[in-house]
Coordinates of C-alpha atoms in Angstrom, one line a residue:
M1 CA 20.6 11.0 -5.9
N2 CA 18.6 13.6 -7.9
S3 CA 19.2 13.1 -11.6
A4 CA 18.0 16.6 -12.6
S5 CA 19.5 20.0 -11.9
A6 CA 17.5 22.9 -10.4
P7 CA 14.1 21.0 -10.5
R8 CA 10.8 22.7 -10.1
A9 CA 8.7 22.1 -7.1
A10 CA 7.4 18.5 -7.2
W11 CA 3.8 17.9 -8.0
R12 CA 1.7 16.9 -5.0
P13 CA -2.0 16.4 -4.4
R14 CA -4.1 19.2 -2.9
E15 CA -4.5 19.2 0.8
G16 CA -7.3 17.0 2.3
P17 CA -8.0 13.6 3.7
V18 CA -7.2 10.2 2.1
V19 CA -9.7 7.5 1.2
C20 CA -8.5 3.9 1.0
V21 CA -10.7 1.4 -0.8
G22 CA -10.4 -2.4 -0.7
E23 CA -10.9 -5.7 1.1
T24 CA -9.6 -6.5 4.6
M25 CA -9.8 -10.0 6.1
A26 CA -9.6 -11.6 9.5
A27 CA -6.2 -13.3 9.9
L28 CA -5.3 -16.4 12.0
A29 CA -1.7 -17.3 12.8
P30 CA 0.2 -19.5 15.3
A31 CA 3.1 -18.1 17.2
P32 CA 6.1 -17.5 14.9
A33 CA 8.0 -20.6 16.3
E34 CA 5.1 -22.9 16.1
S35 CA 3.6 -25.0 13.3
L36 CA 0.1 -24.5 12.0
E37 CA -0.4 -28.3 12.3
S38 CA 0.5 -28.6 15.9
A39 CA -0.2 -25.2 17.5
E40 CA -3.0 -25.2 20.1
D41 CA -3.7 -21.5 19.8
L42 CA -4.0 -19.1 16.9
R43 CA -3.7 -15.4 17.1
V44 CA -6.5 -13.3 15.5
S45 CA -5.6 -10.1 13.7
V46 CA -6.6 -8.2 10.6
A47 CA -5.0 -8.2 7.2
G48 CA -5.7 -5.9 4.3
A49 CA -3.4 -3.8 2.1
E50 CA -5.7 -0.8 1.9
S51 CA -6.6 -0.8 5.6
N52 CA -2.9 -1.2 6.5
V53 CA -2.2 2.0 4.6
A54 CA -5.1 3.7 6.3
M55 CA -4.0 2.7 9.8
Y56 CA -0.4 4.0 9.2
L57 CA -1.7 7.2 7.7
A58 CA -3.8 7.7 10.8
D59 CA -0.7 7.0 13.0
L60 CA 1.1 9.7 11.1
G61 CA -1.7 12.2 11.7
I62 CA -3.4 12.2 8.2
P63 CA -7.2 12.2 8.2
V64 CA -8.2 9.0 6.5
S65 CA -11.2 6.8 5.7
W66 CA -11.5 3.2 4.7
L67 CA -14.3 2.1 2.4
S68 CA -15.1 -1.6 2.1
A69 CA -17.6 -4.3 2.9
L70 CA -17.5 -7.0 5.6
G71 CA -19.8 -9.8 6.6
D72 CA -22.4 -9.2 9.2
D73 CA -20.5 -11.6 11.4
A74 CA -18.2 -11.6 14.5
L75 CA -15.0 -11.5 12.4
G76 CA -16.4 -8.5 10.3
R77 CA -17.2 -6.6 13.5
R78 CA -13.8 -7.4 14.9
V79 CA -12.1 -6.2 11.7
R80 CA -14.1 -2.9 11.7
A81 CA -13.4 -2.3 15.3
T82 CA -9.7 -2.9 14.9
V83 CA -9.3 -0.5 12.0
G84 CA -11.5 2.1 13.6
A85 CA -9.5 1.9 16.9
A86 CA -6.4 2.9 14.9
G87 CA -8.0 6.3 14.2
V88 CA -9.4 5.5 10.7
D89 CA -13.0 6.6 9.8
V90 CA -14.8 3.4 9.2
G91 CA -18.3 4.9 8.8
G92 CA -18.3 4.0 5.1
V93 CA -17.8 0.3 5.7
R94 CA -20.9 -1.8 4.9
H95 CA -21.9 -5.1 6.6
D96 CA -23.3 -7.6 4.1
P97 CA -25.9 -9.8 5.6
D98 CA -25.5 -12.5 2.8
R99 CA -21.7 -12.8 2.4
P100 CA -19.0 -13.5 4.9
T101 CA -15.9 -11.7 5.9
G102 CA -12.8 -13.0 4.2
L103 CA -10.3 -15.1 6.1
L104 CA -6.6 -15.8 5.8
V105 CA -4.4 -18.3 7.7
K106 CA -0.7 -17.9 8.0
E107 CA 1.6 -20.9 8.0
P108 CA 5.1 -20.0 9.3
A109 CA 8.0 -21.8 7.7
A110 CA 11.8 -21.6 7.8
A111 CA 12.2 -19.9 4.4
R112 CA 9.0 -17.9 4.2
T113 CA 5.5 -17.7 5.6
R114 CA 2.8 -19.3 3.4
V115 CA -0.6 -17.7 3.4
H116 CA -3.8 -19.6 2.7
Y117 CA -6.8 -17.5 1.6
Y118 CA -10.5 -18.2 2.2
R119 CA -12.1 -15.2 0.5
G120 CA -14.3 -16.7 -2.3
G121 CA -17.7 -15.0 -2.2
S122 CA -16.6 -12.6 0.5
A123 CA -18.5 -9.4 1.2
A124 CA -15.7 -7.3 -0.2
S125 CA -15.7 -9.3 -3.5
A126 CA -19.2 -7.8 -4.2
L127 CA -17.9 -4.2 -4.1
G128 CA -18.6 -2.2 -7.2
P129 CA -18.5 1.3 -8.6
E130 CA -21.2 2.4 -6.2
V131 CA -18.5 2.8 -3.6
L132 CA -17.2 5.8 -5.5
K133 CA -20.4 7.7 -4.7
D134 CA -19.6 7.8 -1.0
D135 CA -19.6 11.4 0.3
R136 CA -16.1 11.0 1.7
L137 CA -14.6 11.2 -1.8
R138 CA -15.9 14.7 -2.3
S139 CA -13.3 16.2 0.0
A140 CA -10.5 13.6 -0.7
S141 CA -7.1 14.6 -1.7
V142 CA -6.0 11.1 -2.6
V143 CA -7.9 7.8 -3.2
H144 CA -5.7 4.8 -2.6
L145 CA -6.3 1.5 -4.5
T146 CA -4.3 -1.6 -5.1
G147 CA -4.0 -4.3 -7.7
I148 CA -5.7 -6.8 -5.4
T149 CA -9.1 -5.2 -5.8
P150 CA -9.5 -5.7 -9.6
A151 CA -8.6 -9.4 -9.3
L152 CA -11.3 -10.2 -6.8
S153 CA -14.3 -10.1 -9.1
P154 CA -15.8 -8.5 -12.2
S155 CA -17.6 -5.9 -10.0
C156 CA -14.4 -5.0 -8.2
R157 CA -12.6 -4.6 -11.5
S158 CA -15.4 -2.3 -12.6
L159 CA -14.9 -0.2 -9.4
V160 CA -11.2 0.4 -10.3
E161 CA -12.0 1.0 -14.0
E162 CA -14.7 3.6 -13.0
A163 CA -12.2 5.4 -10.7
L164 CA -9.8 5.7 -13.6
A165 CA -12.4 6.6 -16.2
T166 CA -11.9 10.4 -15.6
P167 CA -8.7 11.8 -17.2
P168 CA -6.0 12.7 -14.6
D169 CA -6.3 16.5 -15.2
E170 CA -10.1 16.3 -14.6
R171 CA -10.1 14.2 -11.4
P172 CA -11.3 15.8 -8.2
Y173 CA -8.6 13.8 -6.3
A174 CA -5.3 12.1 -7.1
I175 CA -5.3 8.3 -7.4
S176 CA -2.6 6.3 -5.7
F177 CA -2.2 2.7 -6.8
D178 CA 0.0 -0.1 -5.3
V179 CA 0.5 -2.9 -7.8
N180 CA 0.4 -5.5 -5.1
H181 CA 0.6 -8.5 -7.4
R182 CA -1.1 -11.6 -6.0
P183 CA -0.5 -14.4 -8.5
A184 CA -3.1 -16.7 -7.0
L185 CA -5.9 -14.2 -7.7
W186 CA -5.3 -13.9 -11.4
P187 CA -6.0 -16.4 -14.2
P188 CA -2.7 -17.4 -16.0
G189 CA -1.4 -14.7 -18.4
T190 CA -3.8 -12.0 -17.3
A191 CA -2.1 -10.1 -14.5
A192 CA 0.8 -8.6 -16.4
P193 CA -1.1 -6.7 -19.0
A194 CA -4.0 -5.7 -16.7
L195 CA -1.7 -4.4 -13.9
R196 CA 0.5 -2.5 -16.3
D197 CA -2.5 -0.8 -17.8
L198 CA -3.9 0.2 -14.4
A199 CA -0.6 1.2 -12.9
D200 CA 0.1 3.5 -15.9
R201 CA -3.2 5.4 -15.6
V202 CA -3.0 6.7 -12.1
D203 CA -1.2 9.7 -10.5
I204 CA 1.0 7.8 -8.0
T205 CA 2.2 4.2 -8.5
F206 CA 4.0 2.0 -6.1
V207 CA 5.6 -1.2 -7.3
G208 CA 8.3 -3.5 -6.0
L209 CA 11.2 -4.1 -8.4
D210 CA 10.9 -7.8 -7.8
E211 CA 7.2 -7.9 -8.7
A212 CA 7.9 -5.7 -11.8
Q213 CA 10.5 -8.3 -12.8
D214 CA 8.1 -11.2 -12.2
L215 CA 5.3 -9.4 -14.1
W216 CA 7.0 -7.8 -17.0
D217 CA 10.7 -8.5 -17.5
A218 CA 13.2 -10.4 -15.3
D219 CA 16.0 -8.0 -16.4
L220 CA 14.2 -4.8 -15.4
E221 CA 15.9 -2.1 -13.4
P222 CA 14.1 0.9 -11.9
D223 CA 14.6 3.1 -15.0
G224 CA 13.2 0.3 -17.1
V225 CA 10.1 0.2 -14.9
R226 CA 9.7 3.9 -15.6
A227 CA 9.9 3.3 -19.3
L228 CA 7.1 0.8 -19.0
L229 CA 5.0 3.1 -16.9
P230 CA 5.7 6.6 -18.2
H231 CA 2.4 8.3 -17.3
P232 CA 2.1 8.4 -13.5
R233 CA 3.1 11.8 -12.1
L234 CA 5.1 9.9 -9.5
L235 CA 6.4 6.3 -9.8
V236 CA 7.9 4.7 -6.7
V237 CA 10.0 1.6 -7.3
K238 CA 11.0 -0.3 -4.1
D239 CA 14.0 -2.5 -4.3
G240 CA 13.3 -4.7 -1.2
G241 CA 15.3 -3.7 1.8
R242 CA 17.9 -1.9 -0.3
T243 CA 16.6 1.3 -1.9
A244 CA 13.5 3.1 -3.1
T245 CA 13.5 5.4 -6.2
V246 CA 10.8 7.9 -7.1
F247 CA 10.5 9.1 -10.7
G248 CA 8.9 12.5 -11.2
E249 CA 8.5 15.1 -13.9
D250 CA 11.9 16.5 -13.2
G251 CA 14.1 13.5 -12.6
S252 CA 14.5 10.7 -10.0
W253 CA 15.5 10.4 -6.4
T254 CA 16.9 7.3 -4.7
V255 CA 17.1 6.8 -1.0
P256 CA 18.6 3.7 0.7
A257 CA 16.4 1.8 3.2
L258 CA 17.2 1.8 6.9
R259 CA 18.8 -1.3 8.2
T260 CA 16.2 -3.3 10.1
D261 CA 16.0 -6.6 11.8
V262 CA 13.1 -8.3 9.9
V263 CA 10.6 -10.4 11.9
E264 CA 8.1 -10.7 9.0
P265 CA 8.0 -8.6 5.7
V266 CA 4.2 -8.7 5.3
G267 CA 2.7 -5.2 5.5
A268 CA 6.0 -3.3 4.9
G269 CA 5.0 -2.2 1.4
D270 CA 1.7 -0.8 2.7
A271 CA 3.5 1.0 5.5
F272 CA 6.0 2.5 3.0
A273 CA 3.1 3.8 0.8
A274 CA 1.5 5.5 3.9
G275 CA 4.8 7.1 4.9
F276 CA 5.5 8.4 1.4
L277 CA 2.0 9.7 0.9
T278 CA 2.2 11.5 4.3
G279 CA 5.4 13.2 3.3
L280 CA 3.9 14.2 -0.1
L281 CA 0.7 15.6 1.5
R282 CA 2.7 17.6 4.0
G283 CA 4.7 19.3 1.2
A284 CA 8.0 17.5 1.9
G285 CA 10.5 17.0 -0.9
L286 CA 10.5 13.7 -2.6
E287 CA 13.7 12.6 -0.8
R288 CA 12.1 13.3 2.5
A289 CA 9.0 11.5 1.5
L290 CA 11.0 8.4 0.6
R291 CA 12.7 8.6 4.0
L292 CA 9.4 8.7 5.8
G293 CA 8.3 5.7 3.7
H294 CA 11.4 3.7 4.8
I295 CA 10.9 4.7 8.5
T296 CA 7.3 3.6 8.4
A297 CA 8.1 0.4 6.6
G298 CA 10.6 -0.5 9.3
S299 CA 7.8 -0.5 11.9
A300 CA 6.0 -3.2 9.9
L301 CA 9.1 -5.3 9.4
Q302 CA 9.6 -5.6 13.2
V303 CA 6.3 -7.3 14.0
T304 CA 4.5 -10.5 13.1
G305 CA 1.3 -8.6 12.2
D306 CA 0.7 -6.1 9.4
H307 CA 0.6 -3.0 11.7
G308 CA 3.5 -2.2 14.0
P309 CA 4.2 0.8 16.3
L310 CA 6.0 3.8 14.8
P311 CA 9.0 5.5 16.4
D312 CA 8.1 8.5 18.4
R313 CA 7.8 11.8 16.6
V314 CA 11.1 13.2 17.9
K315 CA 12.9 10.2 16.5
I316 CA 11.1 10.4 13.2
E317 CA 12.0 14.1 12.9
E318 CA 15.6 13.4 13.8
L319 CA 15.9 10.8 11.1
L320 CA 14.2 13.0 8.5
G321 CA 16.6 15.8 9.3
L322 CA 19.8 13.9 8.8
S323 CA 22.2 14.8 6.0
A324 CA 22.4 12.3 3.1
H325 CA 25.8 11.2 4.5
D326 CA 24.4 10.6 8.0
W327 CA 21.3 8.8 6.7
A328 CA 23.6 6.5 4.8
R329 CA 25.6 5.9 8.0
V330 CA 22.4 4.9 9.9
N331 CA 21.7 2.5 7.0
R332 CA 25.0 0.8 7.5
A333 CA 24.9 0.7 11.3

């Protein structure tokens, strides 16, 4: 529901391509019903929050580039080829001859999937502010970052700080930031203040209500998150598979999630961000942008990998065009 009456047109970035910056790793996983200890075969895929967003943006027809570094190794070449095959410009990805591609291994369990990371000294951990000199940023409408990058290394933290050094009204592009809290990457006691500071200095912030509660206050509700992060032009608070709320200059809008059979939740937040950004860039209202976020997230929830197939365009347009009442009925179906 919109909490404001007769709002002005919502702020949105200028038209143009999106640039996503951050690490992507090769991923190994057994079949969902098998144990990592006993499986004879492991499936190889790719896993990276920023490249996930990039691939879904490409699926949705948004011109997008991914900037990163990979090892000059077989896994790095596989990661680059996979992301490029999704329609993402990977021409700005560098292959480091001295550092490896990061690796993660998934361990399926009854309650949740555990993830083991092998990313110390990875090629992407050596990224720094020089990435921001890439010519692709000159025409960018949005640069998408996450809270994973500043936790990887001092040079990666400098990259994010440099991107935010220019005041919002003077930036040539909008900055989108997904908090993406990864506790294992942060020294104890450092994540909460660092991520709050970064998330409050960008133009568009995405944060899960559960991670906001873990980071800042267990009793937080969406409006409390807005009180903690008052400066983003748009703040999107995702409440798991229940709702998502966007706070703008003229009020807030809440849209329930679509009912979805969940195979694995990994990647859904990245898909949601891509859907919302697509709606925003196409001039959709904020409610419609939230709907597209939910639709895109549903495609990630239904696969074991991070990147699943979207519904066809006719189905997407049908869902976007539903009345609020009919959208709620689909959610309850």
